[in-house]
Amino acid sequence: STPENNDRYPDVFARRLQAAGIVAGVVNTGINSNAVTAARDPITTAQAGTLRFARDVLNRSNVRSVFILLGTNDLSAGVTADTVFAGLLDIAQQAHNKGLCVLVSTILPRNDPPVPFGWDAATEEPQRQRLNQLILASTAFDATVDLARIMENPVVPNQPFQPYFVEGLHPNATGYSVMGNAIPFAPLLPVPLGGCQR
């Protein structure tokens, strides 16, 4: 995103709510190098998502729903799709136990080089595709959104659409706008504004 411009996808989503006259807050608890599991180096990366979820989401006042886009850093650390998916299921169960609705996104396409972010397309891209299949097929979440498809090259499947990315991994302001506009209201908002009935 662009420093000081508030053009991250949660900012875009919040402005959509405001424009629609919907009184709802958006809290962004994304952290650099975040992951679902603890496989990443704990000194240089954030606490595992499964562990920090209570602090960052469940213990906040008046939370009704949560949007989760998490897992690419696990894959680039060599964690399997099935292990990452198990972590996402754990997070969803934590949310459901507290009465929250859960919307989960597929993992964005990437083609960044192995250095400095560690993506090995030969071994990790099949895992990303498998994880996305698991996410989209799951009934454990209240809803899913396929941001991977929205952010991929329309001509070359499973590759980032470069106008939306900085370097093949991190979206730019244009990409974040596309993402923020693609996240649906209905799974995150209570009746009658949406379909979140937990």
Coordinates of N, CA, C and O in Angstrom, one line a residue:
S1 N 0.8 -1.2 0.0 CA 0.0 0.0 0.0 C 0.9 1.2 0.0 O 2.1 1.2 0.2
T2 N 0.3 2.4 -0.2 CA 1.0 3.6 -0.2 C 1.0 4.3 1.2 O 0.0 4.5 1.8
P3 N 2.2 4.5 1.7 CA 2.3 5.1 3.1 C 1.4 6.3 3.3 O 1.4 7.2 2.4
E4 N 0.6 6.4 4.4 CA -0.2 7.5 4.7 C -1.4 7.7 3.9 O -2.2 8.7 4.0
N5 N -1.7 6.8 2.9 CA -2.8 7.0 2.0 C -4.0 6.1 2.4 O -5.1 6.3 1.8
N6 N -3.9 5.2 3.4 CA -5.0 4.4 3.8 C -5.7 3.7 2.6 O -6.9 3.8 2.5
D7 N -4.9 3.0 1.8 CA -5.4 2.4 0.7 C -5.2 0.8 0.7 O -5.2 0.2 -0.3
R8 N -5.1 0.3 1.9 CA -5.1 -1.1 2.1 C -6.5 -1.7 1.9 O -7.5 -0.9 1.9
Y9 N -6.7 -3.0 1.6 CA -8.0 -3.5 1.3 C -9.0 -3.3 2.5 O -10.2 -3.1 2.2
P10 N -8.6 -3.4 3.8 CA -9.6 -3.1 4.8 C -10.0 -1.7 4.8 O -11.2 -1.4 5.1
D11 N -9.2 -0.7 4.4 CA -9.6 0.6 4.3 C -10.6 0.8 3.2 O -11.6 1.5 3.3
V12 N -10.4 0.1 2.0 CA -11.4 0.1 0.9 C -12.7 -0.4 1.4 O -13.8 0.1 1.1
F13 N -12.7 -1.5 2.1 CA -13.9 -2.2 2.6 C -14.6 -1.3 3.5 O -15.9 -1.1 3.5
A14 N -13.9 -0.6 4.4 CA -14.5 0.3 5.4 C -15.2 1.5 4.7 O -16.3 1.9 5.0
R15 N -14.6 2.0 3.6 CA -15.2 3.1 2.9 C -16.4 2.7 2.1 O -17.4 3.4 2.0
R16 N -16.4 1.4 1.7 CA -17.7 0.9 1.1 C -18.8 0.8 2.1 O -20.0 1.1 1.7
L17 N -18.5 0.4 3.3 CA -19.5 0.4 4.3 C -20.1 1.8 4.6 O -21.3 2.0 4.7
Q18 N -19.2 2.7 4.7 CA -19.6 4.1 4.9 C -20.5 4.6 3.8 O -21.5 5.3 4.0
A19 N -20.0 4.4 2.6 CA -20.8 4.8 1.4 C -22.2 4.2 1.3 O -23.1 4.9 0.8
A20 N -22.3 3.0 1.9 CA -23.6 2.3 1.9 C -24.5 2.7 3.1 O -25.6 2.3 3.2
G21 N -23.9 3.6 4.0 CA -24.7 4.0 5.1 C -24.8 2.9 6.2 O -25.7 3.0 7.0
I22 N -23.9 2.0 6.2 CA -23.9 0.9 7.1 C -23.0 1.2 8.3 O -21.8 1.5 8.1
V23 N -23.6 1.2 9.5 CA -22.8 1.6 10.7 C -22.1 0.3 11.2 O -22.7 -0.5 11.9
A24 N -20.9 0.1 10.9 CA -20.1 -1.0 11.3 C -18.6 -0.6 11.2 O -18.2 0.1 10.3
G25 N -17.8 -1.1 12.2 CA -16.4 -0.8 12.2 C -15.6 -1.9 11.6 O -16.1 -3.0 11.5
V26 N -14.4 -1.5 11.1 CA -13.5 -2.5 10.5 C -12.2 -2.4 11.3 O -11.6 -1.3 11.3
V27 N -11.7 -3.5 11.9 CA -10.5 -3.5 12.6 C -9.5 -4.3 11.8 O -9.8 -5.5 11.4
N28 N -8.3 -3.8 11.4 CA -7.3 -4.5 10.7 C -6.2 -4.9 11.6 O -5.5 -4.1 12.2
T29 N -6.1 -6.3 11.8 CA -5.1 -6.8 12.7 C -4.0 -7.6 11.9 O -3.4 -8.5 12.4
G30 N -3.9 -7.2 10.6 CA -2.8 -7.9 9.8 C -1.5 -7.5 10.3 O -1.2 -6.4 10.8
I31 N -0.5 -8.4 10.2 CA 0.8 -8.2 10.7 C 1.8 -8.7 9.7 O 1.6 -9.7 9.0
N32 N 2.9 -8.0 9.5 CA 3.9 -8.3 8.5 C 4.4 -9.7 8.8 O 4.7 -10.1 9.9
S33 N 4.6 -10.5 7.7 CA 5.1 -11.9 7.8 C 4.2 -12.8 8.6 O 4.6 -13.9 9.1
N34 N 2.9 -12.5 8.7 CA 2.0 -13.3 9.5 C 1.8 -14.7 8.9 O 2.0 -14.9 7.7
A35 N 1.5 -15.7 9.7 CA 1.3 -17.0 9.3 C 0.2 -17.7 10.1 O -0.1 -17.2 11.2
V36 N -0.3 -18.8 9.6 CA -1.3 -19.6 10.4 C -0.6 -20.4 11.5 O -1.1 -20.4 12.6
T37 N 0.5 -21.0 11.1 CA 1.2 -21.9 12.0 C 2.4 -21.2 12.6 O 2.7 -20.1 12.3
A38 N 3.1 -22.0 13.5 CA 4.3 -21.5 14.1 C 5.6 -21.9 13.4 O 6.7 -21.8 13.9
A39 N 5.4 -22.3 12.1 CA 6.6 -22.8 11.4 C 7.6 -21.7 11.0 O 8.8 -22.0 10.8
R40 N 7.2 -20.5 11.0 CA 8.1 -19.4 10.7 C 9.0 -19.1 11.9 O 8.7 -19.4 13.0
D41 N 10.1 -18.4 11.6 CA 11.0 -18.0 12.7 C 10.4 -17.1 13.6 O 10.0 -15.9 13.2
P42 N 10.2 -17.4 14.9 CA 9.5 -16.6 15.8 C 10.2 -15.3 16.2 O 9.6 -14.4 16.7
I43 N 11.4 -15.2 15.9 CA 12.2 -14.0 16.2 C 11.9 -12.9 15.2 O 11.8 -11.7 15.5
T44 N 11.7 -13.3 13.9 CA 11.5 -12.3 12.9 C 10.1 -12.2 12.4 O 9.8 -11.3 11.5
T45 N 9.2 -13.0 12.8 CA 7.9 -13.0 12.3 C 6.9 -13.0 13.4 O 7.2 -13.2 14.6
A46 N 5.6 -12.8 13.1 CA 4.6 -12.6 14.1 C 4.2 -14.0 14.7 O 4.5 -15.0 14.2
Q47 N 3.5 -13.9 15.8 CA 3.0 -15.1 16.5 C 2.1 -15.8 15.5 O 1.4 -15.2 14.7
A48 N 2.0 -17.1 15.6 CA 1.1 -17.9 14.8 C -0.3 -17.4 14.9 O -0.8 -17.1 16.0
G49 N -1.0 -17.4 13.7 CA -2.4 -16.9 13.7 C -3.3 -17.7 14.6 O -4.2 -17.1 15.3
T50 N -3.1 -19.0 14.8 CA -3.9 -19.8 15.6 C -3.8 -19.4 17.1 O -4.7 -19.5 17.9
L51 N -2.6 -18.8 17.5 CA -2.4 -18.4 18.8 C -2.8 -17.0 19.1 O -3.2 -16.7 20.2
R52 N -2.6 -16.1 18.1 CA -2.9 -14.7 18.4 C -4.4 -14.3 18.1 O -4.8 -13.2 18.3
F53 N -5.1 -15.3 17.6 CA -6.5 -15.0 17.2 C -7.4 -14.5 18.3 O -8.2 -13.6 18.2
A54 N -7.2 -15.1 19.5 CA -8.0 -14.7 20.7 C -7.7 -13.2 21.0 O -8.6 -12.4 21.2
R55 N -6.4 -12.9 21.0 CA -6.0 -11.5 21.4 C -6.5 -10.5 20.4 O -7.0 -9.5 20.7
D56 N -6.3 -10.9 19.1 CA -6.5 -9.9 18.0 C -8.0 -9.8 17.6 O -8.4 -8.8 17.0
V57 N -8.8 -10.8 17.9 CA -10.2 -10.8 17.4 C -11.1 -11.1 18.5 O -12.0 -10.3 18.8
L58 N -11.0 -12.3 19.1 CA -12.0 -12.8 20.0 C -12.2 -11.9 21.3 O -13.3 -11.8 21.8
N59 N -11.1 -11.3 21.7 CA -11.2 -10.5 23.0 C -11.5 -9.1 22.7 O -11.5 -8.3 23.7
R60 N -11.9 -8.7 21.5 CA -12.3 -7.3 21.2 C -13.8 -7.2 21.5 O -14.6 -8.2 21.3
S61 N -14.2 -6.0 21.8 CA -15.7 -5.8 22.1 C -16.5 -5.7 20.9 O -16.1 -5.2 19.9
N62 N -17.7 -6.3 20.9 CA -18.7 -6.2 19.9 C -18.3 -6.7 18.5 O -18.8 -6.3 17.5
V63 N -17.4 -7.7 18.5 CA -17.0 -8.3 17.2 C -18.1 -9.3 16.8 O -18.6 -10.1 17.6
R64 N -18.5 -9.2 15.5 CA -19.6 -10.0 15.0 C -19.1 -11.0 14.0 O -19.7 -12.1 13.8
S65 N -18.0 -10.6 13.3 CA -17.6 -11.5 12.2 C -16.1 -11.2 11.9 O -15.5 -10.3 12.4
V66 N -15.5 -12.1 11.1 CA -14.0 -12.0 10.8 C -13.8 -12.5 9.4 O -14.4 -13.4 8.9
F67 N -12.9 -11.7 8.7 CA -12.4 -12.0 7.4 C -11.0 -12.5 7.5 O -10.2 -11.8 8.1
I68 N -10.7 -13.7 6.9 CA -9.4 -14.3 7.1 C -8.7 -14.5 5.7 O -9.3 -15.1 4.9
L69 N -7.5 -13.9 5.5 CA -6.7 -14.1 4.4 C -5.3 -14.4 4.9 O -4.6 -13.5 5.3
L70 N -5.0 -15.7 5.0 CA -3.8 -16.1 5.8 C -3.3 -17.4 5.3 O -4.1 -18.3 5.0
G71 N -2.0 -17.5 5.1 CA -1.4 -18.8 4.7 C -0.3 -18.8 3.7 O 0.5 -19.8 3.6
T72 N -0.1 -17.7 3.0 CA 1.0 -17.7 2.0 C 2.3 -17.8 2.6 O 3.2 -18.5 2.1
N73 N 2.5 -17.2 3.8 CA 3.9 -17.3 4.4 C 4.1 -18.7 5.0 O 5.3 -19.1 5.0
D74 N 3.1 -19.4 5.4 CA 3.3 -20.8 5.8 C 3.8 -21.6 4.6 O 4.7 -22.4 4.7
L75 N 3.1 -21.5 3.4 CA 3.5 -22.2 2.3 C 4.9 -22.0 1.9 O 5.7 -22.9 1.5
S76 N 5.3 -20.7 1.9 CA 6.7 -20.4 1.5 C 7.7 -20.8 2.5 O 8.9 -20.9 2.2
A77 N 7.3 -21.2 3.7 CA 8.2 -21.8 4.7 C 8.2 -23.3 4.6 O 8.8 -24.0 5.5
G78 N 7.5 -23.9 3.7 CA 7.5 -25.3 3.5 C 6.4 -26.1 4.2 O 6.3 -27.3 4.2
V79 N 5.4 -25.4 4.8 CA 4.3 -26.0 5.5 C 3.3 -26.5 4.4 O 3.1 -25.8 3.4
T80 N 2.8 -27.7 4.6 CA 1.9 -28.3 3.6 C 0.5 -27.6 3.6 O 0.1 -27.1 4.6
A81 N -0.2 -27.7 2.5 CA -1.5 -27.2 2.4 C -2.4 -27.8 3.5 O -3.3 -27.1 4.1
D82 N -2.3 -29.1 3.7 CA -3.2 -29.7 4.7 C -3.0 -29.2 6.1 O -3.9 -29.0 6.8
T83 N -1.7 -28.9 6.4 CA -1.4 -28.4 7.7 C -1.9 -27.0 7.9 O -2.5 -26.6 8.9
V84 N -1.7 -26.2 6.8 CA -2.3 -24.8 6.9 C -3.8 -24.8 7.0 O -4.4 -24.1 7.8
F85 N -4.4 -25.7 6.2 CA -5.9 -25.8 6.3 C -6.4 -26.2 7.6 O -7.4 -25.7 8.2
A86 N -5.6 -27.1 8.3 CA -6.0 -27.5 9.6 C -6.0 -26.3 10.6 O -6.8 -26.2 11.5
G87 N -5.0 -25.5 10.4 CA -4.9 -24.3 11.2 C -6.0 -23.3 10.9 O -6.6 -22.7 11.9
L88 N -6.4 -23.2 9.7 CA -7.6 -22.3 9.4 C -8.9 -22.9 10.0 O -9.7 -22.1 10.5
L89 N -9.0 -24.2 10.0 CA -10.1 -24.8 10.6 C -10.1 -24.6 12.1 O -11.2 -24.3 12.7
D90 N -9.0 -24.6 12.7 CA -8.8 -24.3 14.2 C -9.3 -22.8 14.4 O -10.0 -22.6 15.4
I91 N -8.8 -21.9 13.6 CA -9.2 -20.5 13.8 C -10.7 -20.3 13.6 O -11.4 -19.6 14.4
A92 N -11.3 -21.0 12.6 CA -12.7 -20.9 12.4 C -13.5 -21.5 13.6 O -14.5 -20.9 14.0
Q93 N -13.0 -22.6 14.1 CA -13.7 -23.1 15.3 C -13.6 -22.2 16.5 O -14.6 -22.1 17.2
Q94 N -12.5 -21.6 16.7 CA -12.4 -20.6 17.8 C -13.4 -19.5 17.6 O -14.1 -19.0 18.5
A95 N -13.6 -19.0 16.3 CA -14.5 -17.9 16.1 C -16.0 -18.4 16.3 O -16.8 -17.7 16.9
H96 N -16.3 -19.6 15.8 CA -17.6 -20.1 16.0 C -18.0 -20.4 17.4 O -19.1 -20.1 17.9
N97 N -17.0 -20.8 18.2 CA -17.2 -21.0 19.6 C -17.6 -19.7 20.3 O -18.3 -19.7 21.4
K98 N -17.2 -18.5 19.8 CA -17.6 -17.2 20.3 C -18.7 -16.6 19.6 O -19.1 -15.4 19.8
G99 N -19.3 -17.3 18.6 CA -20.5 -16.8 17.9 C -20.2 -15.9 16.8 O -21.1 -15.1 16.4
L100 N -19.0 -15.9 16.2 CA -18.6 -15.1 15.1 C -18.8 -15.8 13.8 O -18.6 -17.0 13.7
C101 N -19.2 -15.0 12.8 CA -19.2 -15.5 11.4 C -17.9 -15.4 10.8 O -17.1 -14.5 11.1
V102 N -17.5 -16.4 9.9 CA -16.2 -16.5 9.4 C -16.2 -16.5 7.8 O -16.9 -17.4 7.2
L103 N -15.6 -15.5 7.2 CA -15.4 -15.5 5.8 C -13.9 -15.7 5.5 O -13.1 -14.9 6.0
V104 N -13.6 -16.7 4.7 CA -12.2 -17.0 4.4 C -11.9 -16.8 2.9 O -12.7 -17.2 2.1
S105 N -10.7 -16.2 2.6 CA -10.3 -16.1 1.3 C -9.3 -17.1 0.8 O -8.5 -17.6 1.7
T106 N -9.3 -17.4 -0.4 CA -8.2 -18.2 -1.0 C -6.9 -17.4 -1.0 O -6.9 -16.2 -0.8
I107 N -5.8 -18.1 -1.2 CA -4.5 -17.5 -1.1 C -4.1 -16.9 -2.5 O -4.2 -17.6 -3.5
L108 N -3.6 -15.7 -2.5 CA -3.4 -15.0 -3.8 C -2.3 -15.7 -4.6 O -1.3 -16.3 -4.0
P109 N -2.3 -15.6 -5.9 CA -1.2 -16.1 -6.7 C 0.0 -15.3 -6.5 O 0.0 -14.1 -6.1
R110 N 1.2 -15.9 -6.7 CA 2.5 -15.3 -6.5 C 3.5 -15.9 -7.5 O 3.4 -17.1 -7.8
N111 N 4.5 -15.1 -7.9 CA 5.6 -15.6 -8.7 C 6.9 -14.8 -8.3 O 7.7 -14.6 -9.2
D112 N 7.0 -14.4 -7.1 CA 8.2 -13.7 -6.6 C 9.3 -14.7 -6.6 O 9.2 -15.9 -6.4
P113 N 10.6 -14.2 -6.7 CA 11.7 -15.1 -6.8 C 12.0 -15.7 -5.4 O 11.5 -15.2 -4.4
P114 N 12.7 -16.8 -5.3 CA 13.0 -17.4 -4.0 C 13.7 -16.5 -3.0 O 13.5 -16.6 -1.8
V115 N 14.5 -15.5 -3.5 CA 15.1 -14.5 -2.6 C 14.4 -13.2 -2.9 O 14.3 -12.8 -4.0
P116 N 14.0 -12.4 -1.8 CA 14.2 -12.7 -0.4 C 13.0 -13.4 0.3 O 13.1 -13.8 1.5
F117 N 11.9 -13.7 -0.4 CA 10.7 -14.1 0.3 C 10.6 -15.7 0.3 O 9.7 -16.2 1.0
G118 N 11.4 -16.4 -0.4 CA 11.4 -17.8 -0.2 C 10.4 -18.7 -1.0 O 10.1 -19.8 -0.6
W119 N 9.8 -18.1 -2.1 CA 8.8 -18.9 -2.8 C 9.5 -19.8 -3.9 O 10.2 -19.4 -4.8
D120 N 9.2 -21.1 -3.7 CA 9.7 -22.1 -4.7 C 8.5 -22.6 -5.5 O 7.7 -23.4 -5.0
A121 N 8.3 -22.0 -6.6 CA 7.1 -22.3 -7.4 C 6.9 -23.8 -7.7 O 5.8 -24.3 -7.8
A122 N 8.0 -24.5 -8.0 CA 7.9 -25.9 -8.3 C 7.3 -26.7 -7.3 O 6.5 -27.6 -7.6
T123 N 7.6 -26.4 -6.0 CA 7.1 -27.3 -4.9 C 5.9 -26.6 -4.2 O 5.0 -27.3 -3.7
E124 N 5.9 -25.3 -4.1 CA 4.9 -24.6 -3.3 C 3.7 -24.1 -4.0 O 2.6 -24.0 -3.4
E125 N 3.8 -23.9 -5.3 CA 2.6 -23.5 -6.1 C 1.5 -24.6 -6.1 O 0.4 -24.4 -5.9
P126 N 1.9 -25.9 -6.2 CA 0.9 -27.0 -6.1 C 0.3 -27.0 -4.7 O -0.9 -27.3 -4.6
Q127 N 1.0 -26.7 -3.7 CA 0.4 -26.6 -2.4 C -0.6 -25.4 -2.2 O -1.6 -25.6 -1.6
R128 N -0.2 -24.3 -2.8 CA -1.2 -23.2 -2.8 C -2.5 -23.5 -3.5 O -3.6 -23.3 -3.0
Q129 N -2.4 -24.2 -4.7 CA -3.6 -24.6 -5.4 C -4.4 -25.6 -4.6 O -5.6 -25.5 -4.6
R130 N -3.7 -26.5 -3.9 CA -4.4 -27.5 -3.1 C -5.1 -26.8 -1.9 O -6.3 -27.1 -1.6
L131 N -4.4 -25.9 -1.3 CA -5.0 -25.2 -0.2 C -6.3 -24.4 -0.6 O -7.3 -24.4 0.1
N132 N -6.2 -23.8 -1.8 CA -7.3 -23.0 -2.3 C -8.5 -24.0 -2.6 O -9.7 -23.6 -2.3
Q133 N -8.2 -25.1 -3.1 CA -9.3 -26.1 -3.3 C -9.9 -26.5 -2.0 O -11.1 -26.7 -1.9
L134 N -9.1 -26.8 -1.0 CA -9.6 -27.2 0.3 C -10.5 -26.0 0.9 O -11.6 -26.3 1.5
I135 N -10.1 -24.8 0.8 CA -10.8 -23.7 1.3 C -12.2 -23.6 0.6 O -13.2 -23.5 1.3
L136 N -12.2 -23.6 -0.7 CA -13.4 -23.4 -1.5 C -14.4 -24.6 -1.3 O -15.6 -24.4 -1.4
A137 N -13.9 -25.8 -1.0 CA -14.7 -27.0 -0.9 C -15.2 -27.1 0.6 O -16.2 -27.9 0.8
S138 N -14.7 -26.4 1.5 CA -15.0 -26.6 2.9 C -16.4 -26.1 3.3 O -16.8 -25.1 2.8
T139 N -17.0 -26.8 4.2 CA -18.3 -26.3 4.8 C -18.1 -25.8 6.2 O -19.0 -25.5 6.9
A140 N -16.8 -25.8 6.6 CA -16.5 -25.4 8.0 C -16.5 -23.8 8.2 O -16.6 -23.4 9.3
F141 N -16.5 -23.1 7.1 CA -16.5 -21.6 7.1 C -18.0 -21.2 6.8 O -18.7 -21.9 6.0
D142 N -18.3 -20.0 7.2 CA -19.7 -19.5 6.9 C -19.7 -19.1 5.4 O -20.8 -19.2 4.8
A143 N -18.6 -18.7 4.9 CA -18.5 -18.3 3.5 C -17.1 -18.2 3.0 O -16.2 -18.1 3.9
T144 N -16.8 -18.3 1.7 CA -15.5 -18.1 1.2 C -15.6 -17.1 0.0 O -16.6 -16.8 -0.5
V145 N -14.4 -16.5 -0.2 CA -14.3 -15.6 -1.4 C -13.0 -15.9 -2.1 O -12.0 -16.1 -1.5
D146 N -13.1 -16.0 -3.4 CA -12.0 -16.5 -4.2 C -11.1 -15.3 -4.7 O -11.1 -15.0 -5.9
L147 N -10.4 -14.6 -3.8 CA -9.6 -13.5 -4.2 C -8.4 -14.0 -5.1 O -7.9 -13.2 -5.9
A148 N -8.0 -15.2 -5.0 CA -7.0 -15.7 -5.9 C -7.4 -15.6 -7.3 O -6.6 -15.1 -8.2
R149 N -8.6 -16.0 -7.6 CA -9.1 -15.9 -9.0 C -9.2 -14.4 -9.5 O -8.8 -14.1 -10.6
I150 N -9.6 -13.5 -8.6 CA -9.8 -12.1 -8.9 C -8.5 -11.5 -9.2 O -8.4 -10.6 -10.0
M151 N -7.4 -11.9 -8.5 CA -6.1 -11.3 -8.6 C -5.2 -12.0 -9.6 O -4.0 -11.5 -9.7
E152 N -5.6 -13.0 -10.2 CA -4.7 -13.7 -11.1 C -4.8 -13.1 -12.5 O -5.8 -12.4 -12.9
N153 N -3.8 -13.4 -13.3 CA -3.7 -13.0 -14.7 C -4.8 -13.6 -15.5 O -5.0 -14.9 -15.5
P154 N -5.7 -12.8 -16.2 CA -6.8 -13.4 -16.9 C -6.4 -14.3 -18.1 O -7.2 -15.1 -18.6
V155 N -5.1 -14.2 -18.5 CA -4.6 -15.0 -19.6 C -3.8 -16.2 -19.2 O -3.8 -17.2 -19.8
V156 N -3.1 -16.0 -18.1 CA -2.2 -17.0 -17.5 C -2.7 -17.5 -16.2 O -2.4 -16.8 -15.2
P157 N -3.5 -18.5 -16.1 CA -4.0 -19.0 -14.8 C -3.0 -19.2 -13.7 O -1.9 -19.6 -14.0
N158 N -3.3 -18.9 -12.5 CA -2.4 -19.1 -11.3 C -1.2 -18.2 -11.3 O -0.3 -18.5 -10.5
Q159 N -1.2 -17.2 -12.1 CA -0.1 -16.2 -12.1 C -0.7 -14.9 -11.7 O -1.8 -14.5 -12.0
P160 N 0.1 -14.1 -10.9 CA -0.4 -12.7 -10.5 C -0.7 -11.9 -11.8 O 0.1 -11.9 -12.7
F161 N -1.7 -11.0 -11.7 CA -1.9 -10.0 -12.7 C -1.1 -8.8 -12.3 O -1.4 -8.1 -11.4
Q162 N 0.0 -8.6 -13.0 CA 1.1 -7.7 -12.6 C 0.6 -6.3 -12.3 O 1.2 -5.6 -11.4
P163 N -0.4 -5.7 -13.0 CA -0.8 -4.4 -12.7 C -1.4 -4.3 -11.2 O -1.5 -3.2 -10.7
Y164 N -1.7 -5.4 -10.6 CA -2.2 -5.4 -9.2 C -1.1 -5.6 -8.2 O -1.4 -5.6 -7.0
F165 N 0.1 -5.9 -8.6 CA 1.2 -6.3 -7.6 C 2.4 -5.4 -7.7 O 2.7 -4.8 -8.8
V166 N 3.1 -5.3 -6.6 CA 4.4 -4.6 -6.6 C 5.5 -5.5 -7.3 O 6.2 -5.0 -8.2
E167 N 5.6 -6.7 -6.8 CA 6.7 -7.6 -7.3 C 6.3 -9.0 -7.5 O 7.1 -9.9 -7.6
G168 N 5.0 -9.3 -7.6 CA 4.6 -10.7 -7.7 C 4.1 -11.3 -6.4 O 3.7 -12.5 -6.4
L169 N 4.2 -10.6 -5.3 CA 3.8 -11.1 -4.0 C 2.8 -10.1 -3.3 O 1.7 -10.4 -3.0
H170 N 3.3 -8.9 -3.1 CA 2.5 -7.9 -2.4 C 1.7 -7.1 -3.3 O 2.2 -6.5 -4.3
P171 N 0.4 -7.0 -3.1 CA -0.5 -6.1 -3.9 C -0.1 -4.7 -3.8 O 0.4 -4.2 -2.7
N172 N -0.3 -3.9 -4.8 CA -0.2 -2.4 -4.7 C -1.5 -1.8 -4.4 O -2.5 -2.5 -4.2
A173 N -1.6 -0.5 -4.5 CA -2.9 0.2 -4.2 C -4.0 -0.2 -5.1 O -5.1 -0.4 -4.7
T174 N -3.7 -0.4 -6.4 CA -4.7 -0.9 -7.3 C -5.2 -2.3 -7.0 O -6.4 -2.5 -7.0
G175 N -4.3 -3.2 -6.6 CA -4.7 -4.5 -6.2 C -5.5 -4.5 -5.0 O -6.5 -5.2 -4.9
Y176 N -5.1 -3.7 -4.0 CA -5.9 -3.6 -2.7 C -7.3 -3.1 -3.0 O -8.2 -3.5 -2.3
S177 N -7.4 -2.2 -3.9 CA -8.7 -1.6 -4.3 C -9.6 -2.7 -4.8 O -10.8 -2.9 -4.5
V178 N -9.0 -3.5 -5.7 CA -9.7 -4.7 -6.3 C -10.2 -5.6 -5.2 O -11.3 -6.1 -5.2
M179 N -9.3 -5.9 -4.3 CA -9.6 -6.9 -3.2 C -10.7 -6.3 -2.3 O -11.6 -7.0 -2.0
G180 N -10.5 -5.1 -1.9 CA -11.5 -4.5 -1.0 C -12.9 -4.4 -1.6 O -13.9 -4.4 -0.8
N181 N -12.9 -4.2 -2.9 CA -14.2 -4.1 -3.5 C -14.8 -5.5 -3.8 O -16.0 -5.6 -4.1
A182 N -14.0 -6.6 -3.7 CA -14.5 -7.9 -4.0 C -15.0 -8.6 -2.8 O -15.7 -9.7 -2.9
I183 N -14.7 -8.2 -1.6 CA -15.1 -8.8 -0.4 C -16.6 -8.6 -0.2 O -17.0 -7.4 -0.1
P184 N -17.4 -9.6 -0.1 CA -18.8 -9.4 0.0 C -19.3 -8.9 1.4 O -18.7 -9.3 2.4
F185 N -20.3 -8.1 1.4 CA -20.9 -7.6 2.7 C -21.6 -8.8 3.4 O -21.5 -8.9 4.6
A186 N -22.4 -9.5 2.7 CA -23.5 -10.4 3.3 C -22.9 -11.3 4.3 O -23.5 -11.5 5.4
P187 N -21.8 -12.0 4.1 CA -21.4 -13.0 5.1 C -20.9 -12.3 6.4 O -20.8 -13.0 7.4
L188 N -20.6 -11.0 6.4 CA -20.0 -10.4 7.5 C -21.0 -9.5 8.3 O -20.7 -9.1 9.4
L189 N -22.1 -9.3 7.8 CA -23.1 -8.4 8.4 C -24.3 -9.1 8.9 O -24.8 -10.1 8.3
P190 N -24.8 -8.7 10.1 CA -26.0 -9.4 10.7 C -27.3 -9.1 9.9 O -27.3 -8.1 9.1
V191 N -28.2 -9.9 10.1 CA -29.6 -9.7 9.5 C -30.1 -8.4 10.1 O -30.0 -8.2 11.3
P192 N -30.8 -7.5 9.3 CA -31.2 -7.7 7.9 C -30.2 -7.2 6.9 O -30.5 -7.3 5.7
L193 N -29.1 -6.7 7.3 CA -28.1 -6.1 6.4 C -27.3 -7.2 5.6 O -26.9 -7.0 4.5
G194 N -27.2 -8.4 6.2 CA -26.5 -9.5 5.6 C -27.0 -10.8 6.1 O -28.1 -10.9 6.6
G195 N -26.2 -11.8 6.0 CA -26.6 -13.2 6.3 C -25.9 -13.8 7.5 O -26.0 -15.0 7.8
C196 N -25.1 -13.0 8.3 CA -24.4 -13.5 9.5 C -25.4 -13.6 10.6 O -26.0 -12.6 11.1
Q197 N -25.8 -14.9 11.0 CA -26.8 -15.1 11.9 C -26.3 -15.8 13.2 O -27.1 -16.4 14.0
R198 N -25.0 -15.8 13.4 CA -24.4 -16.4 14.6 C -24.6 -15.4 15.8 O -24.7 -14.2 15.6

